Amino acid sequence: MRAFVLILLLLFGWLQYTLWLGKNGISDLQTVSADIEVQNQVNANLALRNNEMFAEIDDLRQGLDAIEERARHELGMVKEGETFYRIIGDDHK
């Protein structure tokens, strides 16, 4: 009877070790759960960026106003007949 109890205790100890520290155990579950949370945040940020890009693409497809605005701000373009004034402040005081 004593050998049977010893075998059961050893089996129980091995199962506990496997559960907590073994491959696919509790520690691996916590690591993978943290990795999933990080990846979900990255995916949410990328989805937001994609939605913004799709909205910008729609704006560019629908009219010339968005193209004109982009040309003015990003490329510094000026319409024919317009005068461009640059005001430089005195920031080095």
mmCIF file of N, CA and C in Angstrom:
data_model
loop_
_atom_site.group_PDB
_atom_site.id
_atom_site.type_symbol
_atom_site.label_atom_id
_atom_site.label_comp_id
_atom_site.label_asym_id
_atom_site.label_seq_id
_atom_site.Cartn_x
_atom_site.Cartn_y
_atom_site.Cartn_z
ATOM 1 N N MET A 1 0.813 -1.197 0.000
ATOM 2 C CA MET A 1 0.000 0.000 0.000
ATOM 3 C C MET A 1 0.857 1.262 0.000
ATOM 4 N N ARG A 2 1.982 1.196 0.722
ATOM 5 C CA ARG A 2 2.869 2.332 0.806
ATOM 6 C C ARG A 2 3.483 2.652 -0.560
ATOM 7 N N ALA A 3 3.829 1.658 -1.349
ATOM 8 C CA ALA A 3 4.391 1.850 -2.692
ATOM 9 C C ALA A 3 3.347 2.495 -3.606
ATOM 10 N N PHE A 4 2.097 2.083 -3.463
ATOM 11 C CA PHE A 4 1.021 2.642 -4.282
ATOM 12 C C PHE A 4 0.836 4.139 -3.992
ATOM 13 N N VAL A 5 0.874 4.518 -2.726
ATOM 14 C CA VAL A 5 0.740 5.925 -2.344
ATOM 15 C C VAL A 5 1.938 6.716 -2.857
ATOM 16 N N LEU A 6 3.128 6.151 -2.776
ATOM 17 C CA LEU A 6 4.332 6.815 -3.272
ATOM 18 C C LEU A 6 4.239 7.035 -4.779
ATOM 19 N N ILE A 7 3.785 6.040 -5.504
ATOM 20 C CA ILE A 7 3.625 6.161 -6.958
ATOM 21 C C ILE A 7 2.590 7.231 -7.283
ATOM 22 N N LEU A 8 1.487 7.261 -6.544
ATOM 23 C CA LEU A 8 0.468 8.277 -6.770
ATOM 24 C C LEU A 8 0.997 9.686 -6.481
ATOM 25 N N LEU A 9 1.793 9.830 -5.412
ATOM 26 C CA LEU A 9 2.386 11.128 -5.100
ATOM 27 C C LEU A 9 3.370 11.570 -6.166
ATOM 28 N N LEU A 10 4.188 10.659 -6.659
ATOM 29 C CA LEU A 10 5.126 10.981 -7.733
ATOM 30 C C LEU A 10 4.380 11.364 -9.012
ATOM 31 N N LEU A 11 3.321 10.635 -9.327
ATOM 32 C CA LEU A 11 2.511 10.945 -10.493
ATOM 33 C C LEU A 11 1.852 12.318 -10.349
ATOM 34 N N PHE A 12 1.334 12.580 -9.157
ATOM 35 C CA PHE A 12 0.718 13.876 -8.898
ATOM 36 C C PHE A 12 1.745 15.005 -9.019
ATOM 37 N N GLY A 13 2.942 14.805 -8.494
ATOM 38 C CA GLY A 13 4.012 15.802 -8.594
ATOM 39 C C GLY A 13 4.415 16.048 -10.042
ATOM 40 N N TRP A 14 4.545 14.984 -10.806
ATOM 41 C CA TRP A 14 4.898 15.127 -12.229
ATOM 42 C C TRP A 14 3.799 15.879 -12.987
ATOM 43 N N LEU A 15 2.538 15.575 -12.693
ATOM 44 C CA LEU A 15 1.436 16.271 -13.349
ATOM 45 C C LEU A 15 1.413 17.758 -12.977
ATOM 46 N N GLN A 16 1.687 18.065 -11.721
ATOM 47 C CA GLN A 16 1.730 19.466 -11.304
ATOM 48 C C GLN A 16 2.873 20.210 -11.994
ATOM 49 N N TYR A 17 4.027 19.567 -12.077
ATOM 50 C CA TYR A 17 5.167 20.181 -12.764
ATOM 51 C C TYR A 17 4.825 20.442 -14.229
ATOM 52 N N THR A 18 4.231 19.462 -14.877
ATOM 53 C CA THR A 18 3.853 19.610 -16.279
ATOM 54 C C THR A 18 2.816 20.721 -16.451
ATOM 55 N N LEU A 19 1.865 20.799 -15.543
ATOM 56 C CA LEU A 19 0.824 21.817 -15.632
ATOM 57 C C LEU A 19 1.404 23.215 -15.493
ATOM 58 N N TRP A 20 2.254 23.444 -14.538
ATOM 59 C CA TRP A 20 2.735 24.784 -14.254
ATOM 60 C C TRP A 20 3.963 25.178 -15.062
ATOM 61 N N LEU A 21 4.898 24.275 -15.269
ATOM 62 C CA LEU A 21 6.176 24.643 -15.879
ATOM 63 C C LEU A 21 6.466 23.948 -17.203
ATOM 64 N N GLY A 22 5.682 22.973 -17.571
ATOM 65 C CA GLY A 22 5.955 22.216 -18.779
ATOM 66 C C GLY A 22 5.522 22.947 -20.039
ATOM 67 N N LYS A 23 5.792 22.294 -21.169
ATOM 68 C CA LYS A 23 5.405 22.854 -22.458
ATOM 69 C C LYS A 23 3.876 22.946 -22.511
ATOM 70 N N ASN A 24 3.371 24.088 -22.997
ATOM 71 C CA ASN A 24 1.935 24.372 -23.066
ATOM 72 C C ASN A 24 1.290 24.408 -21.687
ATOM 73 N N GLY A 25 2.072 24.768 -20.679
ATOM 74 C CA GLY A 25 1.548 24.872 -19.322
ATOM 75 C C GLY A 25 1.039 26.277 -19.041
ATOM 76 N N ILE A 26 0.818 26.560 -17.792
ATOM 77 C CA ILE A 26 0.272 27.842 -17.356
ATOM 78 C C ILE A 26 1.213 28.996 -17.707
ATOM 79 N N SER A 27 2.517 28.808 -17.534
ATOM 80 C CA SER A 27 3.461 29.887 -17.852
ATOM 81 C C SER A 27 3.443 30.197 -19.349
ATOM 82 N N ASP A 28 3.361 29.187 -20.197
ATOM 83 C CA ASP A 28 3.254 29.421 -21.638
ATOM 84 C C ASP A 28 1.946 30.104 -21.989
ATOM 85 N N LEU A 29 0.875 29.750 -21.307
ATOM 86 C CA LEU A 29 -0.422 30.373 -21.540
ATOM 87 C C LEU A 29 -0.360 31.870 -21.241
ATOM 88 N N GLN A 30 0.277 32.248 -20.153
ATOM 89 C CA GLN A 30 0.389 33.659 -19.795
ATOM 90 C C GLN A 30 1.236 34.413 -20.820
ATOM 91 N N THR A 31 2.315 33.799 -21.278
ATOM 92 C CA THR A 31 3.172 34.431 -22.281
ATOM 93 C C THR A 31 2.414 34.642 -23.586
ATOM 94 N N VAL A 32 1.709 33.621 -24.029
ATOM 95 C CA VAL A 32 0.958 33.714 -25.278
ATOM 96 C C VAL A 32 -0.189 34.708 -25.139
ATOM 97 N N SER A 33 -0.829 34.757 -23.994
ATOM 98 C CA SER A 33 -1.914 35.716 -23.783
ATOM 99 C C SER A 33 -1.393 37.150 -23.866
ATOM 100 N N ALA A 34 -0.225 37.408 -23.301
ATOM 101 C CA ALA A 34 0.371 38.742 -23.384
ATOM 102 C C ALA A 34 0.737 39.074 -24.828
ATOM 103 N N ASP A 35 1.276 38.115 -25.560
ATOM 104 C CA ASP A 35 1.613 38.331 -26.967
ATOM 105 C C ASP A 35 0.368 38.613 -27.795
ATOM 106 N N ILE A 36 -0.716 37.924 -27.511
ATOM 107 C CA ILE A 36 -1.973 38.146 -28.231
ATOM 108 C C ILE A 36 -2.496 39.550 -27.961
ATOM 109 N N GLU A 37 -2.405 40.002 -26.728
ATOM 110 C CA GLU A 37 -2.871 41.349 -26.381
ATOM 111 C C GLU A 37 -2.068 42.408 -27.133
ATOM 112 N N VAL A 38 -0.758 42.237 -27.187
ATOM 113 C CA VAL A 38 0.091 43.182 -27.918
ATOM 114 C C VAL A 38 -0.275 43.171 -29.400
ATOM 115 N N GLN A 39 -0.443 41.988 -29.970
ATOM 116 C CA GLN A 39 -0.775 41.886 -31.387
ATOM 117 C C GLN A 39 -2.146 42.481 -31.689
ATOM 118 N N ASN A 40 -3.109 42.314 -30.790
ATOM 119 C CA ASN A 40 -4.426 42.923 -30.983
ATOM 120 C C ASN A 40 -4.325 44.442 -31.008
ATOM 121 N N GLN A 41 -3.479 45.017 -30.162
ATOM 122 C CA GLN A 41 -3.283 46.465 -30.156
ATOM 123 C C GLN A 41 -2.638 46.928 -31.457
ATOM 124 N N VAL A 42 -1.635 46.189 -31.925
ATOM 125 C CA VAL A 42 -0.985 46.519 -33.196
ATOM 126 C C VAL A 42 -1.998 46.443 -34.338
ATOM 127 N N ASN A 43 -2.818 45.407 -34.342
ATOM 128 C CA ASN A 43 -3.834 45.247 -35.386
ATOM 129 C C ASN A 43 -4.847 46.380 -35.356
ATOM 130 N N ALA A 44 -5.240 46.818 -34.160
ATOM 131 C CA ALA A 44 -6.192 47.920 -34.050
ATOM 132 C C ALA A 44 -5.589 49.210 -34.610
ATOM 133 N N ASN A 45 -4.315 49.456 -34.309
ATOM 134 C CA ASN A 45 -3.649 50.649 -34.838
ATOM 135 C C ASN A 45 -3.546 50.590 -36.356
ATOM 136 N N LEU A 46 -3.226 49.422 -36.887
ATOM 137 C CA LEU A 46 -3.130 49.269 -38.337
ATOM 138 C C LEU A 46 -4.492 49.408 -39.000
ATOM 139 N N ALA A 47 -5.543 48.904 -38.379
ATOM 140 C CA ALA A 47 -6.887 49.038 -38.936
ATOM 141 C C ALA A 47 -7.297 50.510 -38.970
ATOM 142 N N LEU A 48 -6.962 51.257 -37.923
ATOM 143 C CA LEU A 48 -7.257 52.683 -37.888
ATOM 144 C C LEU A 48 -6.517 53.411 -39.003
ATOM 145 N N ARG A 49 -5.242 53.088 -39.173
ATOM 146 C CA ARG A 49 -4.449 53.699 -40.254
ATOM 147 C C ARG A 49 -5.025 53.351 -41.615
ATOM 148 N N ASN A 50 -5.435 52.095 -41.798
ATOM 149 C CA ASN A 50 -6.024 51.680 -43.069
ATOM 150 C C ASN A 50 -7.312 52.439 -43.350
ATOM 151 N N ASN A 51 -8.151 52.613 -42.340
ATOM 152 C CA ASN A 51 -9.397 53.353 -42.524
ATOM 153 C C ASN A 51 -9.134 54.803 -42.924
ATOM 154 N N GLU A 52 -8.115 55.413 -42.317
ATOM 155 C CA GLU A 52 -7.755 56.779 -42.684
ATOM 156 C C GLU A 52 -7.262 56.845 -44.126
ATOM 157 N N MET A 53 -6.486 55.854 -44.528
ATOM 158 C CA MET A 53 -5.978 55.833 -45.901
ATOM 159 C C MET A 53 -7.115 55.611 -46.904
ATOM 160 N N PHE A 54 -8.060 54.747 -46.570
ATOM 161 C CA PHE A 54 -9.191 54.526 -47.465
ATOM 162 C C PHE A 54 -10.032 55.789 -47.601
ATOM 163 N N ALA A 55 -10.209 56.523 -46.500
ATOM 164 C CA ALA A 55 -10.959 57.778 -46.558
ATOM 165 C C ALA A 55 -10.235 58.794 -47.442
ATOM 166 N N GLU A 56 -8.918 58.844 -47.319
ATOM 167 C CA GLU A 56 -8.143 59.765 -48.153
ATOM 168 C C GLU A 56 -8.214 59.362 -49.625
ATOM 169 N N ILE A 57 -8.182 58.082 -49.908
ATOM 170 C CA ILE A 57 -8.305 57.599 -51.285
ATOM 171 C C ILE A 57 -9.662 57.978 -51.852
ATOM 172 N N ASP A 58 -10.713 57.812 -51.062
ATOM 173 C CA ASP A 58 -12.050 58.201 -51.511
ATOM 174 C C ASP A 58 -12.121 59.695 -51.807
ATOM 175 N N ASP A 59 -11.505 60.509 -50.943
ATOM 176 C CA ASP A 59 -11.489 61.954 -51.172
ATOM 177 C C ASP A 59 -10.776 62.289 -52.480
ATOM 178 N N LEU A 60 -9.654 61.630 -52.728
ATOM 179 C CA LEU A 60 -8.892 61.912 -53.944
ATOM 180 C C LEU A 60 -9.646 61.459 -55.191
ATOM 181 N N ARG A 61 -10.406 60.408 -55.092
ATOM 182 C CA ARG A 61 -11.159 59.910 -56.245
ATOM 183 C C ARG A 61 -12.373 60.775 -56.554
ATOM 184 N N GLN A 62 -12.962 61.387 -55.540
ATOM 185 C CA GLN A 62 -14.234 62.071 -55.730
ATOM 186 C C GLN A 62 -14.094 63.497 -56.245
ATOM 187 N N GLY A 63 -13.014 64.147 -56.027
ATOM 188 C CA GLY A 63 -12.974 65.522 -56.490
ATOM 189 C C GLY A 63 -11.582 66.102 -56.528
ATOM 190 N N LEU A 64 -11.515 67.269 -57.131
ATOM 191 C CA LEU A 64 -10.237 67.946 -57.272
ATOM 192 C C LEU A 64 -9.864 68.756 -56.041
ATOM 193 N N ASP A 65 -10.834 69.015 -55.158
ATOM 194 C CA ASP A 65 -10.543 69.819 -53.973
ATOM 195 C C ASP A 65 -9.478 69.163 -53.095
ATOM 196 N N ALA A 66 -9.587 67.869 -52.895
ATOM 197 C CA ALA A 66 -8.603 67.177 -52.054
ATOM 198 C C ALA A 66 -7.234 67.172 -52.730
ATOM 199 N N ILE A 67 -7.222 67.021 -54.052
ATOM 200 C CA ILE A 67 -5.945 67.026 -54.778
ATOM 201 C C ILE A 67 -5.307 68.411 -54.686
ATOM 202 N N GLU A 68 -6.139 69.446 -54.846
ATOM 203 C CA GLU A 68 -5.626 70.811 -54.764
ATOM 204 C C GLU A 68 -5.075 71.113 -53.371
ATOM 205 N N GLU A 69 -5.796 70.697 -52.359
ATOM 206 C CA GLU A 69 -5.343 70.932 -50.984
ATOM 207 C C GLU A 69 -4.020 70.227 -50.711
ATOM 208 N N ARG A 70 -3.926 69.005 -51.176
ATOM 209 C CA ARG A 70 -2.688 68.244 -50.979
ATOM 210 C C ARG A 70 -1.520 68.896 -51.716
ATOM 211 N N ALA A 71 -1.760 69.362 -52.940
ATOM 212 C CA ALA A 71 -0.702 70.016 -53.718
ATOM 213 C C ALA A 71 -0.254 71.300 -53.039
ATOM 214 N N ARG A 72 -1.200 72.047 -52.473
ATOM 215 C CA ARG A 72 -0.832 73.299 -51.814
ATOM 216 C C ARG A 72 -0.014 73.059 -50.545
ATOM 217 N N HIS A 73 -0.453 72.131 -49.724
ATOM 218 C CA HIS A 73 0.205 71.934 -48.428
ATOM 219 C C HIS A 73 1.493 71.126 -48.529
ATOM 220 N N GLU A 74 1.481 70.057 -49.296
ATOM 221 C CA GLU A 74 2.645 69.179 -49.324
ATOM 222 C C GLU A 74 3.686 69.605 -50.352
ATOM 223 N N LEU A 75 3.244 70.175 -51.459
ATOM 224 C CA LEU A 75 4.176 70.528 -52.525
ATOM 225 C C LEU A 75 4.409 72.028 -52.643
ATOM 226 N N GLY A 76 3.628 72.828 -51.922
ATOM 227 C CA GLY A 76 3.803 74.272 -51.948
ATOM 228 C C GLY A 76 3.385 74.898 -53.269
ATOM 229 N N MET A 77 2.462 74.284 -53.962
ATOM 230 C CA MET A 77 2.032 74.799 -55.264
ATOM 231 C C MET A 77 1.065 75.969 -55.089
ATOM 232 N N VAL A 78 1.044 76.856 -56.091
ATOM 233 C CA VAL A 78 0.207 78.042 -56.088
ATOM 234 C C VAL A 78 -0.546 78.073 -57.412
ATOM 235 N N LYS A 79 -1.814 78.485 -57.363
ATOM 236 C CA LYS A 79 -2.619 78.594 -58.581
ATOM 237 C C LYS A 79 -2.090 79.713 -59.465
ATOM 238 N N GLU A 80 -2.385 79.597 -60.733
ATOM 239 C CA GLU A 80 -1.998 80.638 -61.671
ATOM 240 C C GLU A 80 -2.785 81.909 -61.347
ATOM 241 N N GLY A 81 -2.076 83.035 -61.268
ATOM 242 C CA GLY A 81 -2.707 84.307 -60.956
ATOM 243 C C GLY A 81 -2.729 84.619 -59.465
ATOM 244 N N GLU A 82 -2.349 83.681 -58.616
ATOM 245 C CA GLU A 82 -2.295 83.921 -57.178
ATOM 246 C C GLU A 82 -0.934 84.457 -56.786
ATOM 247 N N THR A 83 -0.903 85.159 -55.685
ATOM 248 C CA THR A 83 0.355 85.643 -55.133
ATOM 249 C C THR A 83 0.565 84.946 -53.803
ATOM 250 N N PHE A 84 1.741 84.421 -53.612
ATOM 251 C CA PHE A 84 2.078 83.680 -52.397
ATOM 252 C C PHE A 84 2.933 84.566 -51.508
ATOM 253 N N TYR A 85 2.495 84.739 -50.269
ATOM 254 C CA TYR A 85 3.244 85.530 -49.301
ATOM 255 C C TYR A 85 3.681 84.617 -48.165
ATOM 256 N N ARG A 86 4.930 84.713 -47.803
ATOM 257 C CA ARG A 86 5.449 83.956 -46.664
ATOM 258 C C ARG A 86 5.809 84.958 -45.572
ATOM 259 N N ILE A 87 5.221 84.768 -44.425
ATOM 260 C CA ILE A 87 5.471 85.664 -43.296
ATOM 261 C C ILE A 87 6.397 84.939 -42.335
ATOM 262 N N ILE A 88 7.535 85.538 -42.107
ATOM 263 C CA ILE A 88 8.537 84.947 -41.240
ATOM 264 C C ILE A 88 8.573 85.756 -39.954
ATOM 265 N N GLY A 89 8.320 85.067 -38.834
ATOM 266 C CA GLY A 89 8.305 85.726 -37.542
ATOM 267 C C GLY A 89 9.703 85.888 -36.995
ATOM 268 N N ASP A 90 9.809 86.722 -35.991
ATOM 269 C CA ASP A 90 11.093 86.969 -35.334
ATOM 270 C C ASP A 90 11.198 86.060 -34.120
ATOM 271 N N ASP A 91 11.565 84.795 -34.343
ATOM 272 C CA ASP A 91 11.577 83.774 -33.274
ATOM 273 C C ASP A 91 12.913 83.693 -32.535
ATOM 274 N N HIS A 92 13.931 84.347 -32.983
ATOM 275 C CA HIS A 92 15.248 84.176 -32.384
ATOM 276 C C HIS A 92 15.570 85.224 -31.317
ATOM 277 N N LYS A 93 14.602 85.772 -30.669
ATOM 278 C CA LYS A 93 14.833 86.770 -29.618
ATOM 279 C C LYS A 93 15.343 86.138 -28.374
#
